[in-house]
Coordinates of C-alpha atoms in Angstrom, one line a residue:
X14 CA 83.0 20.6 -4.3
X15 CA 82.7 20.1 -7.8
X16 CA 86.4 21.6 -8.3
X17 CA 87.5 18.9 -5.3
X18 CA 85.9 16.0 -7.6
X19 CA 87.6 17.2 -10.9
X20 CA 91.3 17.5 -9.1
X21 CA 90.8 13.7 -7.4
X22 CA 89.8 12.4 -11.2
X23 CA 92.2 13.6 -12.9
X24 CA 95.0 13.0 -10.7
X25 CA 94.2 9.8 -10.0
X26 CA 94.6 8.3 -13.4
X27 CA 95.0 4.9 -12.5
X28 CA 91.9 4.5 -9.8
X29 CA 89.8 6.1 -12.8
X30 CA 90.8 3.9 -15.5
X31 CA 89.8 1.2 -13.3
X32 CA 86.6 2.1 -12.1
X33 CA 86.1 2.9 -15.6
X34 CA 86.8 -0.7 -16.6
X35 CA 84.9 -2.4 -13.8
X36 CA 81.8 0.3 -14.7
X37 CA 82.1 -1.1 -18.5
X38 CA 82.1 -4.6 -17.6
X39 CA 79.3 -4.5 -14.8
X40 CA 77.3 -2.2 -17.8
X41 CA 77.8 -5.2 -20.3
X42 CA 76.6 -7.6 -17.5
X43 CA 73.4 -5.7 -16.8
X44 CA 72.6 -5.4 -20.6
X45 CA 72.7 -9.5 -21.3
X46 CA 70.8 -9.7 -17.6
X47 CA 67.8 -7.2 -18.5
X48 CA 64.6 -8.7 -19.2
X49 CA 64.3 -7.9 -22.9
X50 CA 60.8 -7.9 -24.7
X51 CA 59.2 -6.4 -27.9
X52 CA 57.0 -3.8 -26.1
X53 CA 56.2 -2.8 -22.4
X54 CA 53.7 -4.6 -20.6
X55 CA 50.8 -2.2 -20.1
X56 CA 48.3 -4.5 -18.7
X57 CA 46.3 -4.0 -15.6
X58 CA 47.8 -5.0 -12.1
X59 CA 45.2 -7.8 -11.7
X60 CA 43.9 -11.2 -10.5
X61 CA 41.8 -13.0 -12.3
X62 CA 38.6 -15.5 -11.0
X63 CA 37.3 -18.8 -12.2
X64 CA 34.5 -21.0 -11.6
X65 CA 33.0 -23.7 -13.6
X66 CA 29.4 -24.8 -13.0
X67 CA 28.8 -27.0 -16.5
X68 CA 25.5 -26.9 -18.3
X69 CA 23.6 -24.2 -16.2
X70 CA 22.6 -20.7 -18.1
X71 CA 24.4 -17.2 -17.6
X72 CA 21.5 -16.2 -15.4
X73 CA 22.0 -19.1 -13.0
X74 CA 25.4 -18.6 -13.1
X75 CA 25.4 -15.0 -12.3
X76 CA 23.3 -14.9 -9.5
X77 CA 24.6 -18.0 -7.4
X78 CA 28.3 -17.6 -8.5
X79 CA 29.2 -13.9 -10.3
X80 CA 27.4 -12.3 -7.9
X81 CA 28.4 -13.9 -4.6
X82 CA 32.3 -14.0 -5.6
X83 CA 32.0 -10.0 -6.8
X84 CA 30.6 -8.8 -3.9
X85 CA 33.0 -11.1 -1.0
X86 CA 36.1 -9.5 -3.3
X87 CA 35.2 -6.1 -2.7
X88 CA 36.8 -6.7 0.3
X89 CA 40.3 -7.5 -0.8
X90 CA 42.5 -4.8 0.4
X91 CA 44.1 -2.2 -2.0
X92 CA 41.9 -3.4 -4.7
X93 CA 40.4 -0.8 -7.5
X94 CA 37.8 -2.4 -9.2
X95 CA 36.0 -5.9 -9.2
X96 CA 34.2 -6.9 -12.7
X97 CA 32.5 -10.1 -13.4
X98 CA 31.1 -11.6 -16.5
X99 CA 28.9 -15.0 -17.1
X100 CA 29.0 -17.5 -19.7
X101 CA 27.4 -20.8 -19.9
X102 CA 28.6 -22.6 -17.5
X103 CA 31.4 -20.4 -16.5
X104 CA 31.8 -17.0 -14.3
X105 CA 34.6 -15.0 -14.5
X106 CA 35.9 -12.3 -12.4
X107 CA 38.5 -9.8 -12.6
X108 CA 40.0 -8.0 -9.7
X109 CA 41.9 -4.6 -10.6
X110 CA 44.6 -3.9 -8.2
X111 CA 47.0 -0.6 -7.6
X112 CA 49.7 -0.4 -9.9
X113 CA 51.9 -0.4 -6.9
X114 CA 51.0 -3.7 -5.1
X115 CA 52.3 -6.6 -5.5
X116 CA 50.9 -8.9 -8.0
X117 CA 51.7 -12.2 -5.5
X118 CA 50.4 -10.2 -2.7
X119 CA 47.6 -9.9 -4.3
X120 CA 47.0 -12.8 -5.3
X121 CA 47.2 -14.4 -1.7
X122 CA 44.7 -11.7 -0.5
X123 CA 42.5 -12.8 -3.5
X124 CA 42.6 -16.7 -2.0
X125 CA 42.0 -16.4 1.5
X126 CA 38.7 -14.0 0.5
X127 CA 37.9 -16.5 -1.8
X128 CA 37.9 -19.0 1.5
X129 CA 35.3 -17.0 2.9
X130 CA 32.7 -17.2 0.1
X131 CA 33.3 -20.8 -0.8
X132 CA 30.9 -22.7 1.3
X133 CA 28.0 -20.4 -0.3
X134 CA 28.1 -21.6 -3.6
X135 CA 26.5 -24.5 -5.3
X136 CA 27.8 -27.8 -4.5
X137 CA 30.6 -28.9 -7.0
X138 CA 31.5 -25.2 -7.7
X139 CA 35.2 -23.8 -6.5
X140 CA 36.3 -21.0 -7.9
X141 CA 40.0 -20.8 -9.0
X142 CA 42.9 -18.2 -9.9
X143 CA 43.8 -17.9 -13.7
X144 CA 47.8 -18.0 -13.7
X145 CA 49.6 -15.4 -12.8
X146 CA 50.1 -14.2 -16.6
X147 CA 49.8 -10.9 -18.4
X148 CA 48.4 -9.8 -22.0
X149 CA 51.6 -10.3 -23.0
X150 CA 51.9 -13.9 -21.6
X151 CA 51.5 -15.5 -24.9
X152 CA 55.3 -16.0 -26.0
X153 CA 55.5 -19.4 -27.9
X154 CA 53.1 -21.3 -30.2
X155 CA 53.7 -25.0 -31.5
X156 CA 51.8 -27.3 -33.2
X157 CA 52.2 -31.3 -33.2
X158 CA 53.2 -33.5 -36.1
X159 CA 52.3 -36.8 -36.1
X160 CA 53.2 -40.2 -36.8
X161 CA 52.0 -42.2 -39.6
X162 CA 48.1 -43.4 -38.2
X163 CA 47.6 -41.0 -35.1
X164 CA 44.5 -39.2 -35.6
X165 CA 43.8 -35.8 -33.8
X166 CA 42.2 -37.6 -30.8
X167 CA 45.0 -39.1 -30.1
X168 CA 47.2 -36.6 -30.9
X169 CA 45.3 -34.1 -28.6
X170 CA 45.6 -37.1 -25.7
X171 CA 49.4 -36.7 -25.7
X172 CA 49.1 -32.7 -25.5
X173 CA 47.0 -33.0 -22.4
X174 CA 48.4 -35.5 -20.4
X175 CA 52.1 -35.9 -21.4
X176 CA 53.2 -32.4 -23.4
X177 CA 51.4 -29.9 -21.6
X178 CA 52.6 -30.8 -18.3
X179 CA 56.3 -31.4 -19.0
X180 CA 56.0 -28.0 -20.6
X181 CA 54.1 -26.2 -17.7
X182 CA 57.7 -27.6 -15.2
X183 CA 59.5 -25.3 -17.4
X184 CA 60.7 -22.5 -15.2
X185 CA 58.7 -19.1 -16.0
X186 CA 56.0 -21.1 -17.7
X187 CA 52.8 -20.3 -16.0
X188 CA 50.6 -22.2 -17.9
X189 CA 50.6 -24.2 -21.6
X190 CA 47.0 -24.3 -22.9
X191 CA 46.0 -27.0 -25.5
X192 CA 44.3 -25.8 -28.9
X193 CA 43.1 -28.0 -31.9
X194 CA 42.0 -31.6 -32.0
X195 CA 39.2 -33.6 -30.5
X196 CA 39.0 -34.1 -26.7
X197 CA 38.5 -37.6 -26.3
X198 CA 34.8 -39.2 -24.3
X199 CA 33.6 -42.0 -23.1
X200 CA 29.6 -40.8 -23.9
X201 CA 26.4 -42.5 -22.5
X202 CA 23.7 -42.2 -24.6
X203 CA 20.6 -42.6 -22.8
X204 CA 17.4 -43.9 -23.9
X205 CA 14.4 -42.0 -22.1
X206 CA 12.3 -44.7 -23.2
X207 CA 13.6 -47.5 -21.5
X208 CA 14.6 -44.9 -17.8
X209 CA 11.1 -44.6 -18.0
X210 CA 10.5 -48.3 -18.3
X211 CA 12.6 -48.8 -15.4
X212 CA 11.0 -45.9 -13.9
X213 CA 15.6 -44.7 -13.3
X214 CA 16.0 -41.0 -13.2
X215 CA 19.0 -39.9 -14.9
X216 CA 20.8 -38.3 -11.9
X217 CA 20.8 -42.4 -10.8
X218 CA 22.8 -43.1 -14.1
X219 CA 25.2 -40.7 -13.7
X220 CA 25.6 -41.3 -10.1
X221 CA 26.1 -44.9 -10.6
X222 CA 28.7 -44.1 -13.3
X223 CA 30.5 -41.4 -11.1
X224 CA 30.5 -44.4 -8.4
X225 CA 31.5 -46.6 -10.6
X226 CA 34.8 -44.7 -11.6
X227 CA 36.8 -45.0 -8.3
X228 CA 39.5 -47.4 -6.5
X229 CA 38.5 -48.2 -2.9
X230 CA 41.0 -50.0 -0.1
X231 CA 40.6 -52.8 2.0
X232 CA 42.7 -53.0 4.2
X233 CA 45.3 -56.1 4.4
X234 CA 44.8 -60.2 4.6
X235 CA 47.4 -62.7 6.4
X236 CA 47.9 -65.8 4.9
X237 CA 50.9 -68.0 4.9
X238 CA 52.8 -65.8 6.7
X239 CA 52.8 -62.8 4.7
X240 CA 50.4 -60.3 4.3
X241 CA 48.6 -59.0 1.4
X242 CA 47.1 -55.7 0.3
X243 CA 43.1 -55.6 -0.8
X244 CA 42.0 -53.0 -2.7
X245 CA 39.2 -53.2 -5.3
X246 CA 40.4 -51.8 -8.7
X247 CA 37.5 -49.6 -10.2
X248 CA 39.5 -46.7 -12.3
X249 CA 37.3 -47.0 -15.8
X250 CA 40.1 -47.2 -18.2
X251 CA 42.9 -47.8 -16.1
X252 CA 45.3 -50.6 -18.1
X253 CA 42.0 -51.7 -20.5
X254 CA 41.8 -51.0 -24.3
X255 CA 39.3 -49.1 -25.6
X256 CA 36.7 -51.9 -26.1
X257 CA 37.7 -52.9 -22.4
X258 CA 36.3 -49.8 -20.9
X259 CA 33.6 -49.8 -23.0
X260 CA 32.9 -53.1 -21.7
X261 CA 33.1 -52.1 -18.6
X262 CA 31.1 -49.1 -18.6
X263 CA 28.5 -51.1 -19.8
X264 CA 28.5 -53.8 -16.9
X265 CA 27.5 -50.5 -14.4
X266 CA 24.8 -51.3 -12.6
X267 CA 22.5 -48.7 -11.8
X268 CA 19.7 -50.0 -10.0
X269 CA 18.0 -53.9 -9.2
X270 CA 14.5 -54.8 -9.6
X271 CA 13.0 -58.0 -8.2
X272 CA 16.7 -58.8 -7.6
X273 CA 17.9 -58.9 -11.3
X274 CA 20.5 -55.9 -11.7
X275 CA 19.7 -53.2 -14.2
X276 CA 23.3 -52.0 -16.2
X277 CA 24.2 -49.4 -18.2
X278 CA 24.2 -51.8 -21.1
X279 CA 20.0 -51.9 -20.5
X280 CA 19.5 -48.1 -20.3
X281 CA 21.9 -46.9 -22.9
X282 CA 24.7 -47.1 -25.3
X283 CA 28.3 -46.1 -24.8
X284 CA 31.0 -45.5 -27.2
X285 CA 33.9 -42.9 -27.4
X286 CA 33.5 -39.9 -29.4
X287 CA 34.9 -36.4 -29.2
X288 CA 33.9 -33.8 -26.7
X289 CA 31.6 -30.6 -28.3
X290 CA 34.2 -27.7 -29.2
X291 CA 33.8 -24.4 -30.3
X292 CA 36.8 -24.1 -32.2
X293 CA 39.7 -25.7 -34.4
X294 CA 43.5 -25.1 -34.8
X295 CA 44.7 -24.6 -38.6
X296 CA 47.4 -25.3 -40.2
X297 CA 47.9 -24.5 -43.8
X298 CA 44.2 -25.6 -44.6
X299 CA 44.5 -28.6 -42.1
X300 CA 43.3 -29.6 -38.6
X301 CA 46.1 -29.5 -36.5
X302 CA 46.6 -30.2 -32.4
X303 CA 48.8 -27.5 -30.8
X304 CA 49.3 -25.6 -27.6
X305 CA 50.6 -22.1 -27.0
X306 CA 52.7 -21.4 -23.8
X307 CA 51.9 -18.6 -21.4
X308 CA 54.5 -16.9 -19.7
X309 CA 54.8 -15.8 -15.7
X310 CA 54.8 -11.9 -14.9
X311 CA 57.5 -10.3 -14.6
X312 CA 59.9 -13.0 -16.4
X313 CA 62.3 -12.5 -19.2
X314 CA 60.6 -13.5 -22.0
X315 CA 64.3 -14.6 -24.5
X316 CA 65.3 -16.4 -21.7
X317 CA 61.6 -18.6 -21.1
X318 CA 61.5 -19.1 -24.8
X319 CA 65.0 -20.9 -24.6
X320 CA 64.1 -23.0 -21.8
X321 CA 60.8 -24.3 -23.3
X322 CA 63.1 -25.1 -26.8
X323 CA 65.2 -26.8 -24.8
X324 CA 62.3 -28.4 -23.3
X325 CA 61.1 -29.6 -26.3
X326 CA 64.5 -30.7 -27.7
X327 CA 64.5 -33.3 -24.4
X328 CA 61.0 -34.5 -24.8
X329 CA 60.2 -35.5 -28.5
X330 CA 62.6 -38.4 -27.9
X331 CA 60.0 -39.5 -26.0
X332 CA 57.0 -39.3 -27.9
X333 CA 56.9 -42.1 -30.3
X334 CA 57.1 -40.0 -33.5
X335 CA 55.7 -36.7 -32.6
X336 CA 57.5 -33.6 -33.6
X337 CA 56.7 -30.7 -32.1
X338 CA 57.4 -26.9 -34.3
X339 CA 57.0 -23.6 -33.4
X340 CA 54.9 -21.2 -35.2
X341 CA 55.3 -18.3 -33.2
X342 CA 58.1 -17.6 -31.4
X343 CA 58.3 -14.0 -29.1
X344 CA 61.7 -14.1 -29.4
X345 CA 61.9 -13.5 -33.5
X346 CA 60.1 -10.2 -32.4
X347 CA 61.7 -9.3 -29.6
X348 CA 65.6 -9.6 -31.7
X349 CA 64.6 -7.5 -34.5
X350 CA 63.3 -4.9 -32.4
X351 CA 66.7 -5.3 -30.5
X352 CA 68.0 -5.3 -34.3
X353 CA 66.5 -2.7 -35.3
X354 CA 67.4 -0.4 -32.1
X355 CA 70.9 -1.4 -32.2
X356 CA 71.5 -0.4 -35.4
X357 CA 70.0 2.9 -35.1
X358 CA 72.3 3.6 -31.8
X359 CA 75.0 2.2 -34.1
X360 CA 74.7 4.4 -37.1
X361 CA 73.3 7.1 -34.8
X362 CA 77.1 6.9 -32.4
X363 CA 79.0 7.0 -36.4
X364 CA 77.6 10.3 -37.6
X365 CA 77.4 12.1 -34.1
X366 CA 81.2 10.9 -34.5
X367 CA 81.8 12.3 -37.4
X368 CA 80.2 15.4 -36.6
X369 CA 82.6 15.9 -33.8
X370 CA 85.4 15.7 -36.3
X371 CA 83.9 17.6 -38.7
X372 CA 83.1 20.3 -36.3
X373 CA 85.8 20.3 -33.6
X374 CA 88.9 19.4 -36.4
X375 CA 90.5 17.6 -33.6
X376 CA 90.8 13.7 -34.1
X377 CA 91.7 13.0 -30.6
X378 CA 88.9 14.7 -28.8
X379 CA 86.5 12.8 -30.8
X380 CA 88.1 9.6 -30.0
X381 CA 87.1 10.8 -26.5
X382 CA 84.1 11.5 -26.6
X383 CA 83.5 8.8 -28.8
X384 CA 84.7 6.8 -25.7
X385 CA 83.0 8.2 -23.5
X386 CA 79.6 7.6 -25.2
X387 CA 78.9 3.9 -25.1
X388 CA 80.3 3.9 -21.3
X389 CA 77.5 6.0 -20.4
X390 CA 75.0 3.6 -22.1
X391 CA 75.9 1.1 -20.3
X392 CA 75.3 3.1 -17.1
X393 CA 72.6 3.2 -18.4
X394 CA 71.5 -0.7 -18.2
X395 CA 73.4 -0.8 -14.5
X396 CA 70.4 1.8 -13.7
X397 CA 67.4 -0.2 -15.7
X398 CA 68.8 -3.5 -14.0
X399 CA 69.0 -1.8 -10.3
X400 CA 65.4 0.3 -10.8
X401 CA 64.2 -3.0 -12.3
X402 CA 63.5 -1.5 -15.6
X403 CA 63.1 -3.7 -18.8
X404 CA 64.4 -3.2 -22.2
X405 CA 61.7 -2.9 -25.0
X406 CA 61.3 -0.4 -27.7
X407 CA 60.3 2.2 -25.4
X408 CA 62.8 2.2 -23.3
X409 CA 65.9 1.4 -26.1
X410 CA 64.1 5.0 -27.8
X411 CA 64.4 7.1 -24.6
X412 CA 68.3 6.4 -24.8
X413 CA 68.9 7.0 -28.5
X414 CA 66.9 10.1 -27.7
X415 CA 69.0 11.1 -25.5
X416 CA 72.3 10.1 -27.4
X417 CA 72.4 14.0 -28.9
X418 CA 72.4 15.4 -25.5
X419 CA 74.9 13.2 -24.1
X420 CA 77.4 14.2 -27.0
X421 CA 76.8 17.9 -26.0
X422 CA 77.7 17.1 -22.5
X423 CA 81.2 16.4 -23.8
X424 CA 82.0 18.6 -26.5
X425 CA 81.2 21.4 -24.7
X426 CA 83.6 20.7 -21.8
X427 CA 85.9 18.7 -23.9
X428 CA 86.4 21.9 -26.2
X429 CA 86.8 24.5 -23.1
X430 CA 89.6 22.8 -21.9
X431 CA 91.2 22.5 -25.2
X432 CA 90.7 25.8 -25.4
X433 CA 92.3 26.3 -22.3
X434 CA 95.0 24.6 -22.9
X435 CA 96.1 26.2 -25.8
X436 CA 95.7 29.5 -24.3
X437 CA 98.0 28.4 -21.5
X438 CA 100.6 27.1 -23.9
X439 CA 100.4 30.4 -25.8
X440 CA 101.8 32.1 -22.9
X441 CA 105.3 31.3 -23.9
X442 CA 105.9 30.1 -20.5
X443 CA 106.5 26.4 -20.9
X444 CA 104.9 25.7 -17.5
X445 CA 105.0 22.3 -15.2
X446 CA 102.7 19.2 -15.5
X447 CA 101.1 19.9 -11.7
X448 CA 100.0 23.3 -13.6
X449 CA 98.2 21.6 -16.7
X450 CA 96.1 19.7 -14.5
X451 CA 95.1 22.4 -12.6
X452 CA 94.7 24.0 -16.5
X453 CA 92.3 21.0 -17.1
X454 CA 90.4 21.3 -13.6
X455 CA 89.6 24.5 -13.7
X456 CA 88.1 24.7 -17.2
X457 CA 86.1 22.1 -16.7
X458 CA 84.8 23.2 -13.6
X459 CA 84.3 26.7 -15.0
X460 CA 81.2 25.0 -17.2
X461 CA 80.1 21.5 -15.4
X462 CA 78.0 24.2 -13.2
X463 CA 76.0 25.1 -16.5
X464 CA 75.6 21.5 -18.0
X465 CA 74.3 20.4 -14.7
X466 CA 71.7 22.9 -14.7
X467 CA 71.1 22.5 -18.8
X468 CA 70.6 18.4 -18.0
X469 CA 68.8 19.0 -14.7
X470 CA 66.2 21.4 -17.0
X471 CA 66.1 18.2 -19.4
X472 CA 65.0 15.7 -16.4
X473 CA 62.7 18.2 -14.9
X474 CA 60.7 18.1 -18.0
X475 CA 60.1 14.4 -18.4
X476 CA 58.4 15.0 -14.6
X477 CA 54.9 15.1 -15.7
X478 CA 55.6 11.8 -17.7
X479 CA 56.1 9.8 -14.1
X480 CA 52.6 11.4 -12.3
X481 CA 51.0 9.5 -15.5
X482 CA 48.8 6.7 -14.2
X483 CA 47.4 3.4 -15.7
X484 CA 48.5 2.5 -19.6
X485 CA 49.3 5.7 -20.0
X486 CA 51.9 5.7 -17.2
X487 CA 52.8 1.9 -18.2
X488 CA 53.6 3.0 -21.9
X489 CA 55.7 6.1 -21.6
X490 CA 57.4 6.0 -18.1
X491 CA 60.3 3.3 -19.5
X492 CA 61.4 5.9 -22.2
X493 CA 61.4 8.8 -19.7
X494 CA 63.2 6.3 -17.0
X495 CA 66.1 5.4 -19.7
X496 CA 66.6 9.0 -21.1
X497 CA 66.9 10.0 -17.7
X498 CA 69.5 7.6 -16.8
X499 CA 71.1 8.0 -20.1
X500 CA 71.6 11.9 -19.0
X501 CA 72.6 11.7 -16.0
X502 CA 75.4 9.0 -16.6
X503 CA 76.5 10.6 -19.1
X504 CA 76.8 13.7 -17.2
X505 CA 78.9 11.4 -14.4
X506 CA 80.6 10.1 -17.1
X507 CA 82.0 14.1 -17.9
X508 CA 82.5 15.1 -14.7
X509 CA 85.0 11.6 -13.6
X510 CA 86.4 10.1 -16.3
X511 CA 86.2 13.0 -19.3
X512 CA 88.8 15.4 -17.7
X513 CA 91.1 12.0 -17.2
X514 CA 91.0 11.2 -20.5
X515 CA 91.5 15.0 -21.3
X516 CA 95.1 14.7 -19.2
X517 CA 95.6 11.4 -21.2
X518 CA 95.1 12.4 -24.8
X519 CA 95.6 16.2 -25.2
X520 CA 99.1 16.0 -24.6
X521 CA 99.7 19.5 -26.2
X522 CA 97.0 22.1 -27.9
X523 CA 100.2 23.2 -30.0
X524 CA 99.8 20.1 -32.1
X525 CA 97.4 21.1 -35.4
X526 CA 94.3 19.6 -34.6
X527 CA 94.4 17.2 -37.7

């Protein structure tokens, strides 16, 4: 078979050289179409759980929310492990899923358990998914720069209702969480003194305020022969000033007694002020208002990172002043790890080069090796594009790795049939074309049989690094992956095209090998 292979290769010349082509061109494709990314992503297959229930104590929360919402998503198929945690006012629960399910799938299985546990939990409280992010989700930081006047209240306003969700519509982004500033409040400070005058609990005030805050319809009215929409316009805020909604806050009325109306004005005081936080952005020893945008799994982080710059390009025309700068971008990382691999492939493809022609004394069999060598690298990406394999430092390493191996490959049967060769033409008989090819077949085939069994040893090995589980499995399994495609393109890439290029460049082993 093998022999049947090597005389179709080499005969063919032309069909070679252009599946040879079309293999270098789809190879360049696949490299620029490969997610690329610093490191691999060894983060747990998981969804997470979230559920708000303000002002109550991690006790409270764990036993009518953490508890509940642990125990219904222990029935979530193909799930591993289910760990919750409480905070005041907040419960959060992870579920750990089997590396191989997938992450949507799992997510939908989360939300219709989640449908089931819903109704028993305190009034107010639904639980929600985190976005569908990793540990490595984090790819861009940016603060805001401000105009002349804006102070961070402001400034953190624009973030959270204009910024943030003209960011989060980028494609890839799965969420853009604000940082820094004050969180603007309308606060009612209320006097016990006078709810107790009035004998008004405070659940009445805040009711009456939530009530308060709220458009209602009604219906249509004919007149003149047209009709006109009704609707009673109680949004607190909605097209008022500051001072306006304060106003209007104040007019509330919470309760009547002896039919004079009790306000907000009578109970307590209202002003705006900033919402209690528990930490700060800072930017060279100044408060600063900033967000960081989270990436979705499984995207390619270069190619997010330009969308949201682009983004950002578009939008600060529209912000009356506001710059926006990055001050971290993944991308920065992710191309001097590329860098820094490149180069090492680079100057690691020169020496092995000059190796060969130190070694072998024969220019033109190192130009074809040489060829051969970046053609089975990018194999190599066709494979990691196909098997869905992404390019970080792990993976880059396996193929320089393997880069040593893959020059064997070729010298070995690069230099039997020159060696065959030149013991043919020694023979004194000058001898016909159709009888050099068979020259070239047949001392190729006399040692592909070995370098298949020396590279299929090679792979065998790296088998224990691909029954790993978890991180461990996550971490190592790209840089077995890619120095097993590596090795076994280049061994395709000596068993097709290597014996063509043979019939193409050794024209005669009488000529000195310099």
């Amino acid at each position: 078979m093998i022999r049947s292979i090597l005389d179709f290769c080499i005969r063919q010349r032309l069909l070679i050289v252009l599946l040879s082509v079309a293999l270098i061109s789809f190879g360049w494709y696949s490299a620029q179409k490969v997610p690329i990314d610093a490191i691999p992503n060894v983060s747990e297959n998981q969804v997470i759980v979230l559920a708000e229930w303000a002002g109550r104590s991690p006790k409270d929360v764990e036993d009518q929310i953490t508890y509940p919402l642990s125990i219904a998503l222990q029935a979530v198929p193909s799930s591993r492990s289910v760990r919750g945690k409480s905070m005041f006012g907040f419960s959060f629960v992870q579920v750990t899923f089997d590396d191989d399910v997938d992450l949507y799938w799992a997510r939908s299985r989360v939300v219709e358990q989640l449908t089931t546990v819903t109704g028993s939990l305190p009034e107010g409280v639904v639980p929600a998914l985190a976005p569908d992010a990793t540990a490595l989700g984090q790819i861009y930081y940016y603060v805001l720069e401000p105009p002349v006047g804006m102070d961070l209240a402001e400034l953190r306003s624009k973030q959270d209702f204009f910024i943030k969700y003209a960011l989060q519509s980028v494609d890839g982004v799965a969420e853009v969480a604000s940082i820094g500033g004050y969180v603007k409040q309308y606060q009612v400070g209320v006097d016990p003194n006078k709810l107790r005058y009035h004998n008004i609990p405070l659940s009445q005030v805040i009711d009456s305020v939530k009530a308060s805050n709220i458009d209602v319809g009604a219906k249509t009215v004919e007149t003149g022969g047209m009709e006109f929409i009704v609707r009673g316009k109680g949004f607190i805020g909605a097209g008022k000033t500051e001072q306006e909604t304060i106003e209007q806050i104040n007019n509330t009325v919470v309760t009547t007694s002896k039919g004079v109306p009790i306000r907000i004005s009578d109970v307590a005081q209202v002003q705006t002020g900033p919402a209690f936080r528990r930490g700060a952005l800072d930017l060279n020893g100044r408060e600063a208002v900033g967000g960081v945008v989270v990436m979705r799994h499984g995207e390619n982080p270069r190619k997010v990172i330009e969308r949201v710059q682009t983004k950002i390009v578009s939008l600060e025309s529209e912000l009356g002043g506001i710059k926006i700068h990055g001050i971290y971008d993944r991308s920065q990382l992710i191309d001097e790890t590329v860098s820094t691999l490149t180069k090492a492939l680079l100057h690691e493809t020169v020496i092995t080069i000059a190796v060969m022609v130190l070694f072998l004394l024969h220019i033109r069999a190192s130009i074809i090796i040489a060829i051969t060598l970046p053609m089975a690298v990018l194999m190599s990406f066709i494979a990691m594009k196909t098997l869905g394999v992404d390019a970080n430092i792990m993976s880059l390493a396996g193929i320089a790795i393997a880069i040593g191996t893959m020059v064997d490959m070729g010298i070995i049967i690069m230099e039997n049939i020159y060696s065959s060769l030149a013991d043919w033409e020694a023979g004194g008989s000058p001898g016909s074309p159709k009888q050099r090819l068979v020259v070239i077949r047949d001392s190729a085939a006399e040692v592909i049989p070995a370098v298949i069994t020396a590279v299929s040893t090679t792979i065998i090995s790296f088998l224990p690094v691909f029954f790993l589980t978890g991180r461990d499995h996550r971490l190592f399994s790209p840089l077995a992956w890619t120095k097993s495609f590596a090795l076994i393109s280049s061994l395709i890439v000596a068993v097709v095209i290597l014996p063509m290029l043979c019939r193409i460049f050794l024209r005669s082993a009488r000529i000195p090998r310099w």
